[in-house]
Structures are given as structure tokens and as C-alpha cells.
GROMACS .gro file of C-alpha atoms in nm:
model
  235
    1MET     CA    1   0.000   0.000   0.000
    2SER     CA    2   0.148   0.335  -0.102
    3PHE     CA    3   0.222   0.621   0.133
    4ASN     CA    4  -0.060   0.825  -0.022
    5ILE     CA    5  -0.314   0.556   0.065
    6TRP     CA    6  -0.188   0.537   0.425
    7HIS     CA    7  -0.215   0.915   0.439
    8LEU     CA    8  -0.571   0.903   0.307
    9ILE     CA    9  -0.679   0.632   0.550
   10GLY     CA   10  -0.528   0.828   0.836
   11LEU     CA   11  -0.712   1.144   0.737
   12LEU     CA   12  -1.043   0.958   0.717
   13TRP     CA   13  -0.994   0.780   1.050
   14LEU     CA   14  -0.856   1.080   1.235
   15PRO     CA   15  -1.199   1.237   1.306
   16LEU     CA   16  -1.300   0.923   1.495
   17VAL     CA   17  -1.046   1.005   1.762
   18VAL     CA   18  -1.079   1.383   1.749
   19LEU     CA   19  -1.454   1.356   1.799
   20SER     CA   20  -1.419   1.103   2.081
   21GLU     CA   21  -1.470   1.254   2.422
   22GLY     CA   22  -1.146   1.368   2.581
   23MET     CA   23  -0.922   1.358   2.270
   24ASP     CA   24  -0.763   1.653   2.092
   25LEU     CA   25  -0.485   1.695   1.836
   26SER     CA   26  -0.213   1.725   2.100
   27ASP     CA   27  -0.325   1.390   2.244
   28ILE     CA   28  -0.310   1.236   1.898
   29ASN     CA   29   0.046   1.354   1.840
   30LYS     CA   30   0.157   1.222   2.178
   31CYS     CA   31   0.004   0.881   2.113
   32THR     CA   32   0.237   0.820   1.819
   33GLN     CA   33   0.500   0.738   2.083
   34LEU     CA   34   0.322   0.406   2.135
   35LEU     CA   35   0.449   0.304   1.790
   36ASP     CA   36   0.813   0.377   1.873
   37THR     CA   37   0.921   0.026   1.971
   38GLN     CA   38   1.284   0.130   1.999
   39LYS     CA   39   1.199   0.398   2.254
   40LEU     CA   40   0.978   0.157   2.447
   41ALA     CA   41   1.258  -0.102   2.459
   42HIS     CA   42   1.503   0.169   2.567
   43CYS     CA   43   1.288   0.257   2.867
   44CYS     CA   44   1.180  -0.093   2.969
   45GLY     CA   45   1.462  -0.340   2.928
   46LYS     CA   46   1.721  -0.062   2.916
   47GLY     CA   47   1.784  -0.112   2.547
   48PHE     CA   48   1.923  -0.465   2.564
   49LEU     CA   49   1.659  -0.709   2.691
   50ASP     CA   50   1.471  -0.687   2.361
   51LYS     CA   51   1.790  -0.811   2.191
   52PHE     CA   52   1.772  -1.149   2.368
   53ILE     CA   53   1.527  -1.268   2.103
   54PHE     CA   54   1.809  -1.257   1.845
   55VAL     CA   55   1.980  -1.555   2.011
   56GLY     CA   56   2.044  -1.830   1.755
   57SER     CA   57   1.877  -1.640   1.471
   58ASN     CA   58   2.006  -1.508   1.140
   59CYS     CA   59   1.824  -1.179   1.196
   60THR     CA   60   2.123  -0.970   1.308
   61PRO     CA   61   2.104  -0.750   0.992
   62TYR     CA   62   1.792  -0.604   1.159
   63TRP     CA   63   1.962  -0.543   1.495
   64ASP     CA   64   1.895  -0.168   1.484
   65ASP     CA   65   1.598  -0.183   1.246
   66TYR     CA   66   1.261  -0.174   1.421
   67GLY     CA   67   1.055  -0.207   1.103
   68PRO     CA   68   0.841  -0.498   0.978
   69CYS     CA   69   1.133  -0.710   0.850
   70ARG     CA   70   1.303  -0.724   1.191
   71PHE     CA   71   1.002  -0.876   1.360
   72GLU     CA   72   0.898  -1.096   1.069
   73CYS     CA   73   1.246  -1.252   1.073
   74LEU     CA   74   1.248  -1.302   1.450
   75TYR     CA   75   0.895  -1.442   1.469
   76LYS     CA   76   0.977  -1.687   1.189
   77HIS     CA   77   1.293  -1.794   1.371
   78TRP     CA   78   1.096  -1.875   1.686
   79ASP     CA   79   0.801  -2.015   1.485
   80LEU     CA   80   0.554  -1.796   1.670
   81PHE     CA   81   0.277  -1.773   1.409
   82ASP     CA   82   0.028  -2.036   1.302
   83GLY     CA   83  -0.119  -2.053   0.952
   84ASP     CA   84  -0.372  -1.781   1.034
   85LYS     CA   85  -0.107  -1.538   1.162
   86LYS     CA   86  -0.215  -1.599   1.521
   87ILE     CA   87   0.044  -1.630   1.795
   88LYS     CA   88   0.111  -1.985   1.911
   89LYS     CA   89   0.075  -1.922   2.283
   90ALA     CA   90   0.266  -2.231   2.396
   91GLN     CA   91   0.553  -2.150   2.161
   92PHE     CA   92   0.557  -1.787   2.273
   93TYR     CA   93   0.559  -1.880   2.642
   94THR     CA   94   0.839  -2.132   2.584
   95MET     CA   95   1.048  -1.866   2.411
   96VAL     CA   96   0.991  -1.611   2.687
   97THR     CA   97   1.068  -1.864   2.963
   98GLU     CA   98   1.387  -1.964   2.786
   99LEU     CA   99   1.507  -1.608   2.731
  100TYR     CA  100   1.397  -1.443   3.057
  101SER     CA  101   1.441  -1.679   3.349
  102PRO     CA  102   1.541  -1.666   3.716
  103LEU     CA  103   1.880  -1.797   3.605
  104ASN     CA  104   1.967  -1.472   3.426
  105GLY     CA  105   1.779  -1.246   3.667
  106HIS     CA  106   1.514  -1.128   3.421
  107HIS     CA  107   1.222  -1.348   3.523
  108ASN     CA  108   1.002  -1.049   3.609
  109TYR     CA  109   1.051  -0.906   3.261
  110GLY     CA  110   0.944  -1.240   3.116
  111THR     CA  111   0.634  -1.241   3.336
  112ALA     CA  112   0.553  -0.889   3.216
  113MET     CA  113   0.584  -1.010   2.855
  114LYS     CA  114   0.344  -1.298   2.916
  115THR     CA  115   0.094  -1.066   3.083
  116ALA     CA  116   0.131  -0.819   2.796
  117HIS     CA  117   0.057  -1.095   2.547
  118GLU     CA  118  -0.262  -1.181   2.736
  119THR     CA  119  -0.363  -0.815   2.709
  120CYS     CA  120  -0.285  -0.800   2.337
  121GLU     CA  121  -0.477  -1.122   2.280
  122GLN     CA  122  -0.776  -0.975   2.461
  123LEU     CA  123  -0.757  -0.657   2.256
  124GLY     CA  124  -0.786  -0.852   1.931
  125THR     CA  125  -0.752  -0.618   1.633
  126LYS     CA  126  -0.771  -0.294   1.833
  127HIS     CA  127  -0.396  -0.238   1.828
  128ALA     CA  128  -0.381  -0.310   1.454
  129ASP     CA  129  -0.660  -0.056   1.403
  130PHE     CA  130  -0.459   0.192   1.607
  131VAL     CA  131  -0.152   0.131   1.388
  132MET     CA  132  -0.359   0.193   1.074
  133LEU     CA  133  -0.489   0.516   1.221
  134TYR     CA  134  -0.142   0.652   1.292
  135ALA     CA  135   0.053   0.492   1.007
  136TYR     CA  136   0.031   0.797   0.783
  137LYS     CA  137   0.196   1.010   1.054
  138VAL     CA  138   0.493   0.781   1.115
  139ASP     CA  139   0.522   0.587   0.789
  140SER     CA  140   0.881   0.694   0.728
  141ARG     CA  141   0.978   0.533   1.059
  142LEU     CA  142   0.762   0.221   1.037
  143GLY     CA  143   0.823   0.156   0.669
  144LEU     CA  144   0.479   0.005   0.618
  145ALA     CA  145   0.431   0.148   0.270
  146THR     CA  146   0.767   0.041   0.129
  147SER     CA  147   0.859  -0.274   0.321
  148LYS     CA  148   0.871  -0.612   0.149
  149CYS     CA  149   0.774  -0.772   0.480
  150GLN     CA  150   0.433  -0.825   0.637
  151PRO     CA  151   0.339  -0.611   0.940
  152HIS     CA  152   0.173  -0.881   1.157
  153ALA     CA  153   0.478  -0.955   1.372
  154MET     CA  154   0.566  -0.588   1.415
  155ILE     CA  155   0.212  -0.504   1.525
  156HIS     CA  156   0.220  -0.779   1.787
  157ALA     CA  157   0.566  -0.671   1.907
  158GLN     CA  158   0.451  -0.310   1.935
  159CYS     CA  159   0.149  -0.412   2.138
  160LEU     CA  160   0.370  -0.624   2.363
  161MET     CA  161   0.617  -0.344   2.428
  162VAL     CA  162   0.344  -0.089   2.498
  163HIS     CA  163   0.206  -0.301   2.780
  164VAL     CA  164   0.543  -0.429   2.902
  165THR     CA  165   0.658  -0.068   2.933
  166LEU     CA  166   0.337   0.043   3.099
  167HIS     CA  167   0.377  -0.226   3.366
  168CYS     CA  168   0.756  -0.252   3.355
  169PRO     CA  169   0.928  -0.428   3.647
  170LYS     CA  170   1.102  -0.165   3.856
  171GLU     CA  171   1.446  -0.322   3.817
  172GLU     CA  172   1.417  -0.320   3.437
  173PHE     CA  173   1.287   0.035   3.403
  174ARG     CA  174   1.516   0.320   3.304
  175SER     CA  175   1.391   0.578   3.552
  176THR     CA  176   1.469   0.895   3.361
  177GLU     CA  177   1.237   1.190   3.314
  178ASN     CA  178   1.179   1.097   2.949
  179CYS     CA  179   1.089   0.739   3.035
  180ARG     CA  180   0.861   0.839   3.320
  181ASP     CA  181   0.687   1.080   3.083
  182LEU     CA  182   0.655   0.799   2.829
  183GLN     CA  183   0.478   0.581   3.085
  184LYS     CA  184   0.233   0.863   3.152
  185VAL     CA  185   0.165   0.901   2.779
  186ILE     CA  186   0.110   0.527   2.741
  187SER     CA  187  -0.125   0.522   3.039
  188SER     CA  188  -0.331   0.811   2.903
  189CYS     CA  189  -0.340   0.688   2.543
  190ALA     CA  190  -0.416   0.328   2.640
  191VAL     CA  191  -0.728   0.446   2.820
  192LYS     CA  192  -0.838   0.703   2.563
  193LEU     CA  193  -0.788   0.465   2.271
  194ASN     CA  194  -0.934   0.167   2.459
  195LEU     CA  195  -0.606  -0.025   2.440
  196GLU     CA  196  -0.595  -0.146   2.800
  197ARG     CA  197  -0.730  -0.457   2.967
  198VAL     CA  198  -1.096  -0.424   3.063
  199GLU     CA  199  -1.041  -0.544   3.419
  200ASN     CA  200  -0.769  -0.285   3.489
  201LYS     CA  201  -1.001  -0.065   3.693
  202ASP     CA  202  -0.721   0.127   3.867
  203LEU     CA  203  -0.590   0.257   3.536
  204MET     CA  204  -0.939   0.342   3.417
  205MET     CA  205  -1.007   0.542   3.732
  206SER     CA  206  -0.676   0.729   3.705
  207ASP     CA  207  -0.794   0.924   3.401
  208LYS     CA  208  -1.160   1.013   3.444
  209GLY     CA  209  -1.150   1.248   3.149
  210ALA     CA  210  -1.046   0.976   2.911
  211GLY     CA  211  -1.384   0.928   2.748
  212ASP     CA  212  -1.517   0.610   2.597
  213GLY     CA  213  -1.255   0.549   2.332
  214TRP     CA  214  -1.372   0.443   1.988
  215LEU     CA  215  -1.750   0.470   2.028
  216ILE     CA  216  -1.901   0.652   1.729
  217SER     CA  217  -2.243   0.672   1.573
  218GLY     CA  218  -2.347   0.458   1.279
  219GLU     CA  219  -2.413   0.774   1.077
  220LEU     CA  220  -2.061   0.906   1.131
  221TRP     CA  221  -1.917   0.566   1.043
  222LEU     CA  222  -2.100   0.572   0.710
  223VAL     CA  223  -1.992   0.928   0.637
  224LEU     CA  224  -1.628   0.832   0.687
  225MET     CA  225  -1.623   0.488   0.529
  226VAL     CA  226  -1.825   0.550   0.211
  227PRO     CA  227  -1.566   0.785   0.055
  228LEU     CA  228  -1.286   0.551   0.156
  229SER     CA  229  -1.462   0.258  -0.011
  230LEU     CA  230  -1.515   0.456  -0.330
  231ILE     CA  231  -1.151   0.557  -0.344
  232LEU     CA  232  -1.021   0.206  -0.279
  233CYS     CA  233  -1.244   0.069  -0.554
  234HIS     CA  234  -1.064   0.290  -0.804
  235LEU     CA  235  -0.711   0.182  -0.706
   0.00000   0.00000   0.00000
């Protein structure tokens, strides 16, 4: 999909968030930080725990590349996807247990990853929808429009790191002002965009002005989606 199409989709979806209660343009710009997997890994894991997944793989050319090809390569190496591009939970848990164990002192990080996966699994396609919404703003960084690789693994990895960072074990968190601010942004955006676990009542109560996320009227949905459908039909 070309950059222009991502830009168009973003412009058509953007009003959904702007018109949601509690969201404005400054919120939208801040929420793009949830797509910066490198920054998330820098703050939770101190920039090296996310590299453990490279063990035994041939994916080192993507060591500093946080685009789709990095994660597609790594997820293939660990055989994490089934035929329907769903995460094999047993395989994922085995990988995490192997990489982050009490033996190397990073068991809590591994537990946070497993919990984050449960959250992402519960969210279903919500995170992917969020990526589509923001892709036009950060396409040059994500490389979605030009990459030869599929985005499924990257989207899952982004979702993981958002929730791992939000609930990062204290010993693995880089407690700088920038990272503390990032946690606050994640907390706010996760609530406002309905990207947090339903049962996390404490987080929901911490931001009473967050609104109800993605709820929109059927009429507005039609107004936004009809022109998009017409344009896509002419591609």
C-alpha cells in the first residue's frame, strides 16, 4: 500500500479520535509514541533485553531496524505464528521462559511479557486498528508502505512493548524523566484509545477524562467509510 493511501486512511480515520470525548490533536500527536518500539525497549529493558530474542537467529542484519522485517524474521525464527497469523501461545511462552528466566535475573521481565501478550490477545484487532490510524503520521519510521515484509509480527511486538513498558518491572525500568513521561503518555493513550485490559479498573479510574474510546455513531461511520470505499475501488 502506497504512502498516499496510508495518508488518506489516516485522514479519514482521524476524526474518529478527534470527535471522541477527551481527545484533541495534541493527544493524537503524543500517542504516536506508542508506535516507537525502539523507545519503548530503551525505557523498559534498558535497550538490551529486547535483543535477547536474536539468540540463535540469522536476523542480526535487523539489529537496529525496528521495522516490519526485523520482527517478521524473529517471529519466523521462533516459529511464533500459526497458519492464520495468530500467535502460538505455547511457543511464545516457551520462548519467553527460555530467554527471561530466574537464572539470568530477568524473570520479572518475562512475566511482564506474558501478561502483555494476554492483554494483546484480549484486545484482538484494536492495536492493529490503532496502527492503521497513525501509520500515515509515522510511515517513514515504520516503513509500512515500502517494506517487502508483512506487518503482523511488528504489530504484535509493538502491542507487547506498549504493555510491558506500561507495567515494567522496577528493576528493568530506566527511571529517567523521558521514560517516566513515556509511561504517563502510554497510560493516558491506552485508556483514551481503549487499548488497555478491561479489568484494569485502577488505570481506568486514574484518568476520568479519558472518554469512551472508539464509540461513534453509525451515521458518522457511514460518512467516513463511504468515501474511503469509493476511493479504494478505483485503485
